[in-house]
């Protein structure tokens, strides 16, 4: 079967589509000791002890919820997701930074593996206000960093945005979204991940040098990311922009194109929407945030000039 490639300006192309006994984790800021409790007639819960600088005299107990396997518990505590959460707690803007809060216990409740790595991690953290003794809400769904791309294509005097139609079971709905995806490794290759996700979800091939990081315009104190649901999820998203010019034929070819990694359960269809209608078209937080960042960056003349 032959494949067709369409060469577009700015390098844009469209293509078809063993048991745990004892282990230690140490860093300059956190010390973790893990051990399996001895068992007699019934299994004892798996536990860990963490010592963090802001509360050296009060170690944090990490325990496994009933039914959680030993291997999943170990993977959870050793995961990048959990380590990054601990790091965030102790950062300059972290919950434990000024000493007003106390972390007593973490209950690891669930793990979802994506191949050999943890994709999703569910846990409950018992964090208390030292002054009042009250516990703050601490249910966490950890999934880590992600990227999304706002693709704007000019054609015959009209600007179009590229969206993907995706089945989103948690909402019970089919949603129109920006091309997006989770980081697959610990290297933090946000731009490379963005380019790869665009190709997988739309068939469009972009070049790294053509990408503009919209979230980079935020103040450094924000981490130059945005949180779509910080009340329950740690997900932080980097938003990128691509702008290009194409023939109307390309717009027509993209509309309704079926893409995605079918063997991974991705049933994706491409939608092309006039940009002036984009803000009314979808409830996707990535889209609405991207519009806001793009419009403000344009207003303040922060975007590179187009050639």
Tab-separated table of C-alpha atoms in Angstrom:
chain	number	residue	atom	x	y	z
A	1	UNK	CA	0.000	0.000	0.000
A	2	UNK	CA	1.485	3.329	-1.038
A	3	UNK	CA	1.670	6.323	1.275
A	4	UNK	CA	1.214	9.937	0.301
A	5	UNK	CA	3.109	12.801	1.920
A	6	UNK	CA	2.159	16.429	1.389
A	7	UNK	CA	4.961	18.943	1.760
A	8	UNK	CA	3.759	22.065	3.481
A	9	UNK	CA	5.402	25.354	4.448
A	10	UNK	CA	7.317	25.496	7.719
A	11	UNK	CA	8.109	21.778	7.494
A	12	UNK	CA	4.536	20.645	8.132
A	13	UNK	CA	3.491	17.379	6.483
A	14	UNK	CA	0.441	15.188	6.684
A	15	UNK	CA	1.031	11.432	6.708
A	16	UNK	CA	-1.428	8.512	6.738
A	17	UNK	CA	-1.834	7.334	9.531
A	18	UNK	CA	11.200	-10.737	43.965
A	19	UNK	CA	9.484	-10.309	47.170
A	20	UNK	CA	10.219	-7.112	49.014
A	21	UNK	CA	12.242	-7.551	52.192
A	22	UNK	CA	14.157	-4.351	52.637
A	23	UNK	CA	15.198	-1.403	50.516
A	24	UNK	CA	16.278	2.177	50.954
A	25	UNK	CA	15.696	5.378	49.015
A	26	UNK	CA	17.874	8.368	49.768
A	27	UNK	CA	18.227	11.850	48.400
A	28	UNK	CA	19.690	15.049	49.764
A	29	UNK	CA	16.297	15.986	51.151
A	30	UNK	CA	14.350	12.811	51.879
A	31	UNK	CA	15.226	9.516	53.542
A	32	UNK	CA	13.022	6.474	52.999
A	33	UNK	CA	13.302	3.122	54.730
A	34	UNK	CA	11.079	0.266	53.613
A	35	UNK	CA	10.494	-3.017	55.385
A	36	UNK	CA	8.001	-5.842	55.346
A	37	UNK	CA	6.468	-6.574	58.713
A	38	UNK	CA	6.788	-10.170	59.994
A	39	UNK	CA	3.668	-12.293	59.581
A	40	UNK	CA	2.087	-14.979	61.735
A	41	UNK	CA	-1.488	-16.078	61.159
A	42	UNK	CA	-2.541	-13.073	59.066
A	43	UNK	CA	-0.602	-10.710	56.807
A	44	UNK	CA	0.538	-7.458	58.370
A	45	UNK	CA	0.307	-4.283	56.310
A	46	UNK	CA	3.287	-3.180	54.294
A	47	UNK	CA	4.794	-0.028	55.731
A	48	UNK	CA	7.507	2.513	54.975
A	49	UNK	CA	9.000	5.321	56.984
A	50	UNK	CA	10.006	8.626	55.398
A	51	UNK	CA	11.997	11.384	57.063
A	52	UNK	CA	11.779	14.825	55.513
A	53	UNK	CA	13.776	17.941	56.523
A	54	UNK	CA	10.825	20.076	57.617
A	55	UNK	CA	9.751	17.551	60.273
A	56	UNK	CA	12.829	15.535	61.223
A	57	UNK	CA	11.401	14.481	64.584
A	58	UNK	CA	8.152	13.186	63.040
A	59	UNK	CA	8.689	10.538	60.352
A	60	UNK	CA	5.974	9.995	57.780
A	61	UNK	CA	4.347	6.560	57.701
A	62	UNK	CA	3.547	5.145	54.274
A	63	UNK	CA	1.210	2.154	54.333
A	64	UNK	CA	-0.440	-0.079	51.768
A	65	UNK	CA	-4.211	-0.282	51.568
A	66	UNK	CA	-5.766	-3.753	52.031
A	67	UNK	CA	-5.513	-5.782	48.825
A	68	UNK	CA	-2.582	-3.862	47.373
A	69	UNK	CA	0.124	-6.275	46.291
A	70	UNK	CA	3.670	-6.060	47.597
A	71	UNK	CA	5.064	-5.443	44.141
A	72	UNK	CA	2.579	-2.639	43.436
A	73	UNK	CA	3.370	-1.044	46.795
A	74	UNK	CA	7.084	-1.101	46.078
A	75	UNK	CA	6.574	0.272	42.584
A	76	UNK	CA	4.420	3.068	43.975
A	77	UNK	CA	6.954	4.213	46.581
A	78	UNK	CA	9.838	4.002	44.092
A	79	UNK	CA	7.892	5.690	41.290
A	80	UNK	CA	8.750	9.044	39.768
A	81	UNK	CA	5.188	10.142	40.456
A	82	UNK	CA	5.525	9.648	44.229
A	83	UNK	CA	9.052	11.056	44.441
A	84	UNK	CA	8.025	14.146	42.510
A	85	UNK	CA	5.047	14.681	44.834
A	86	UNK	CA	7.390	14.539	47.846
A	87	UNK	CA	9.703	16.996	46.118
A	88	UNK	CA	6.811	19.367	45.405
A	89	UNK	CA	5.797	19.328	49.078
A	90	UNK	CA	9.244	20.610	50.027
A	91	UNK	CA	9.705	23.093	47.198
A	92	UNK	CA	9.773	26.871	47.704
A	93	UNK	CA	6.002	27.078	47.181
A	94	UNK	CA	5.338	23.633	48.676
A	95	UNK	CA	2.777	22.830	51.361
A	96	UNK	CA	5.471	21.986	53.929
A	97	UNK	CA	7.811	24.848	53.040
A	98	UNK	CA	6.948	27.274	55.864
A	99	UNK	CA	6.440	24.669	58.593
A	100	UNK	CA	2.728	25.391	59.130
A	101	UNK	CA	1.650	21.970	57.891
A	102	UNK	CA	2.514	18.439	59.014
A	103	UNK	CA	2.452	15.272	56.887
A	104	UNK	CA	1.698	12.266	59.114
A	105	UNK	CA	0.753	9.375	56.833
A	106	UNK	CA	0.306	8.357	53.221
A	107	UNK	CA	-2.032	5.498	52.291
A	108	UNK	CA	-1.187	3.944	48.910
A	109	UNK	CA	-4.536	2.820	47.481
A	110	UNK	CA	-4.027	1.829	43.863
A	111	UNK	CA	-1.611	1.493	40.963
A	112	UNK	CA	-2.260	1.271	37.212
A	113	UNK	CA	0.692	0.054	35.170
A	114	UNK	CA	1.389	1.246	31.629
A	115	UNK	CA	3.680	-1.553	30.540
A	116	UNK	CA	6.650	-1.509	32.913
A	117	UNK	CA	5.982	1.933	34.365
A	118	UNK	CA	3.292	3.371	36.592
A	119	UNK	CA	0.740	5.344	34.622
A	120	UNK	CA	-1.626	6.294	37.416
A	121	UNK	CA	-1.132	6.285	41.197
A	122	UNK	CA	-3.890	6.790	43.765
A	123	UNK	CA	-3.132	7.642	47.406
A	124	UNK	CA	-4.429	9.563	50.412
A	125	UNK	CA	-2.185	11.937	52.379
A	126	UNK	CA	-2.936	12.937	55.968
A	127	UNK	CA	-1.718	16.540	56.180
A	128	UNK	CA	-2.647	18.654	59.180
A	129	UNK	CA	-2.560	22.347	59.979
A	130	UNK	CA	-0.336	22.667	63.069
A	131	UNK	CA	-2.214	25.687	64.412
A	132	UNK	CA	-5.751	24.271	64.240
A	133	UNK	CA	-5.061	20.540	64.154
A	134	UNK	CA	-7.471	20.198	61.248
A	135	UNK	CA	-6.734	17.872	58.343
A	136	UNK	CA	-6.727	19.354	54.850
A	137	UNK	CA	-8.205	17.444	51.878
A	138	UNK	CA	-5.563	14.992	50.713
A	139	UNK	CA	-6.921	12.547	48.122
A	140	UNK	CA	-4.430	12.385	45.240
A	141	UNK	CA	-4.727	10.991	41.726
A	142	UNK	CA	-1.174	11.192	40.386
A	143	UNK	CA	-0.465	10.990	36.660
A	144	UNK	CA	2.410	13.420	36.212
A	145	UNK	CA	3.281	15.918	33.464
A	146	UNK	CA	1.664	16.129	30.030
A	147	UNK	CA	1.809	18.253	26.894
A	148	UNK	CA	-0.746	19.662	24.460
A	149	UNK	CA	-0.426	21.558	21.177
A	150	UNK	CA	-2.559	24.318	19.695
A	151	UNK	CA	-2.185	23.940	15.921
A	152	UNK	CA	-3.345	26.934	13.895
A	153	UNK	CA	-3.358	26.661	10.105
A	154	UNK	CA	-4.048	29.608	7.806
A	155	UNK	CA	-5.781	28.810	4.526
A	156	UNK	CA	-7.396	31.222	2.062
A	157	UNK	CA	-7.902	34.001	4.594
A	158	UNK	CA	-9.251	31.761	7.382
A	159	UNK	CA	-7.419	30.394	10.437
A	160	UNK	CA	-8.288	26.866	11.503
A	161	UNK	CA	-7.561	24.924	14.705
A	162	UNK	CA	-6.925	21.176	14.773
A	163	UNK	CA	-8.811	19.137	17.376
A	164	UNK	CA	-9.070	15.431	18.091
A	165	UNK	CA	-12.302	13.622	18.911
A	166	UNK	CA	-11.662	11.162	21.746
A	167	UNK	CA	-13.722	8.774	23.844
A	168	UNK	CA	-13.300	9.894	27.461
A	169	UNK	CA	-14.829	7.256	29.734
A	170	UNK	CA	-14.387	9.251	33.000
A	171	UNK	CA	-16.720	11.942	31.635
A	172	UNK	CA	-19.050	9.503	29.916
A	173	UNK	CA	-18.691	11.628	26.787
A	174	UNK	CA	-16.874	12.022	23.509
A	175	UNK	CA	-14.736	15.164	23.776
A	176	UNK	CA	-13.032	17.420	21.247
A	177	UNK	CA	-9.525	18.167	22.535
A	178	UNK	CA	-6.135	19.514	21.595
A	179	UNK	CA	-3.649	16.846	20.516
A	180	UNK	CA	-2.055	15.876	23.838
A	181	UNK	CA	-0.252	13.152	25.729
A	182	UNK	CA	1.606	12.146	28.878
A	183	UNK	CA	5.381	12.118	29.160
A	184	UNK	CA	6.518	8.535	28.708
A	185	UNK	CA	9.823	8.825	30.593
A	186	UNK	CA	11.687	10.788	33.248
A	187	UNK	CA	13.781	12.842	30.820
A	188	UNK	CA	11.328	15.730	30.609
A	189	UNK	CA	11.339	15.921	26.792
A	190	UNK	CA	8.244	18.106	26.586
A	191	UNK	CA	8.781	19.413	23.055
A	192	UNK	CA	9.661	15.996	21.643
A	193	UNK	CA	6.610	14.463	23.294
A	194	UNK	CA	4.401	17.204	21.879
A	195	UNK	CA	5.659	16.618	18.335
A	196	UNK	CA	5.227	12.846	18.667
A	197	UNK	CA	1.690	13.131	20.045
A	198	UNK	CA	0.643	15.428	17.205
A	199	UNK	CA	1.830	12.909	14.631
A	200	UNK	CA	0.164	9.972	16.405
A	201	UNK	CA	-3.151	11.748	16.869
A	202	UNK	CA	-3.453	13.793	13.676
A	203	UNK	CA	-0.922	12.468	11.161
A	204	UNK	CA	0.727	15.909	11.042
A	205	UNK	CA	4.516	15.953	11.274
A	206	UNK	CA	6.035	18.995	12.959
A	207	UNK	CA	9.617	20.082	13.570
A	208	UNK	CA	10.916	20.874	17.047
A	209	UNK	CA	12.169	24.307	16.032
A	210	UNK	CA	8.693	25.365	14.880
A	211	UNK	CA	7.128	24.883	18.330
A	212	UNK	CA	6.408	27.823	20.660
A	213	UNK	CA	5.960	27.113	24.381
A	214	UNK	CA	2.967	29.214	25.453
A	215	UNK	CA	3.298	28.232	29.103
A	216	UNK	CA	6.862	29.596	29.100
A	217	UNK	CA	5.324	33.083	29.138
A	218	UNK	CA	3.930	32.485	32.650
A	219	UNK	CA	5.828	33.782	35.671
A	220	UNK	CA	8.587	31.395	36.895
A	221	UNK	CA	6.759	31.020	40.221
A	222	UNK	CA	4.053	29.030	38.377
A	223	UNK	CA	6.569	26.459	37.186
A	224	UNK	CA	5.566	27.480	33.643
A	225	UNK	CA	2.882	24.794	33.567
A	226	UNK	CA	-0.837	24.834	34.274
A	227	UNK	CA	-2.887	22.547	36.517
A	228	UNK	CA	-6.293	21.607	35.034
A	229	UNK	CA	-7.620	19.993	38.241
A	230	UNK	CA	-5.358	20.709	41.250
A	231	UNK	CA	-8.072	19.799	43.769
A	232	UNK	CA	-7.553	16.107	43.086
A	233	UNK	CA	-4.872	15.561	40.458
A	234	UNK	CA	-1.182	16.441	40.161
A	235	UNK	CA	-1.245	16.660	36.350
A	236	UNK	CA	0.672	19.668	35.047
A	237	UNK	CA	0.503	20.572	31.378
A	238	UNK	CA	2.839	22.398	29.026
A	239	UNK	CA	1.023	24.073	26.135
A	240	UNK	CA	2.713	24.578	22.779
A	241	UNK	CA	1.720	26.524	19.686
A	242	UNK	CA	2.297	25.748	16.014
A	243	UNK	CA	1.328	28.183	13.250
A	244	UNK	CA	1.471	27.397	9.543
A	245	UNK	CA	-0.072	28.037	6.136
A	246	UNK	CA	-1.627	25.304	3.997
A	247	UNK	CA	-3.746	24.830	0.891
A	248	UNK	CA	-7.474	24.299	1.361
A	249	UNK	CA	-6.982	20.771	0.062
A	250	UNK	CA	-4.997	19.900	3.184
A	251	UNK	CA	-7.758	21.240	5.430
A	252	UNK	CA	-10.257	19.014	3.632
A	253	UNK	CA	-8.001	15.974	3.913
A	254	UNK	CA	-7.574	16.474	7.664
A	255	UNK	CA	-11.288	16.855	8.389
A	256	UNK	CA	-12.676	13.566	9.737
A	257	UNK	CA	-9.394	11.696	9.354
A	258	UNK	CA	-9.229	8.618	11.616
A	259	UNK	CA	-5.950	8.315	13.508
A	260	UNK	CA	-4.448	7.168	16.824
A	261	UNK	CA	-2.676	4.034	17.977
A	262	UNK	CA	-5.483	1.540	17.459
A	263	UNK	CA	-3.619	-1.279	19.228
A	264	UNK	CA	-3.541	0.988	22.311
A	265	UNK	CA	-7.287	1.582	22.160
A	266	UNK	CA	-6.999	5.077	20.680
A	267	UNK	CA	-10.043	5.719	18.500
A	268	UNK	CA	-9.337	9.249	17.317
A	269	UNK	CA	-10.920	11.389	14.634
A	270	UNK	CA	-9.508	14.739	13.506
A	271	UNK	CA	-11.716	17.833	13.458
A	272	UNK	CA	-10.830	21.122	11.808
A	273	UNK	CA	-12.555	24.129	13.397
A	274	UNK	CA	-12.429	27.822	12.405
A	275	UNK	CA	-10.364	29.544	15.095
A	276	UNK	CA	-12.965	32.233	15.763
A	277	UNK	CA	-15.407	29.467	16.778
A	278	UNK	CA	-12.927	27.463	18.846
A	279	UNK	CA	-13.768	28.949	22.260
A	280	UNK	CA	-17.435	27.905	21.852
A	281	UNK	CA	-16.728	24.453	20.429
A	282	UNK	CA	-15.440	22.344	23.319
A	283	UNK	CA	-15.319	22.192	27.142
A	284	UNK	CA	-11.734	20.922	27.027
A	285	UNK	CA	-9.687	22.904	29.570
A	286	UNK	CA	-6.557	22.559	27.414
A	287	UNK	CA	-8.286	24.307	24.514
A	288	UNK	CA	-9.681	27.134	26.614
A	289	UNK	CA	-6.365	27.699	28.394
A	290	UNK	CA	-4.477	27.652	25.108
A	291	UNK	CA	-6.785	30.303	23.667
A	292	UNK	CA	-6.245	32.541	26.695
A	293	UNK	CA	-2.460	32.177	26.573
A	294	UNK	CA	-2.324	32.653	22.801
A	295	UNK	CA	-4.509	35.749	22.842
A	296	UNK	CA	-2.620	37.394	25.712
A	297	UNK	CA	0.788	36.532	24.232
A	298	UNK	CA	-0.367	38.032	20.924
A	299	UNK	CA	-1.712	41.152	22.616
A	300	UNK	CA	1.577	41.742	24.436
A	301	UNK	CA	3.569	40.962	21.253
A	302	UNK	CA	5.449	38.069	22.844
A	303	UNK	CA	5.137	35.701	19.886
A	304	UNK	CA	7.882	35.464	17.257
A	305	UNK	CA	7.078	37.218	14.001
A	306	UNK	CA	5.800	34.957	11.233
A	307	UNK	CA	7.870	34.508	8.109
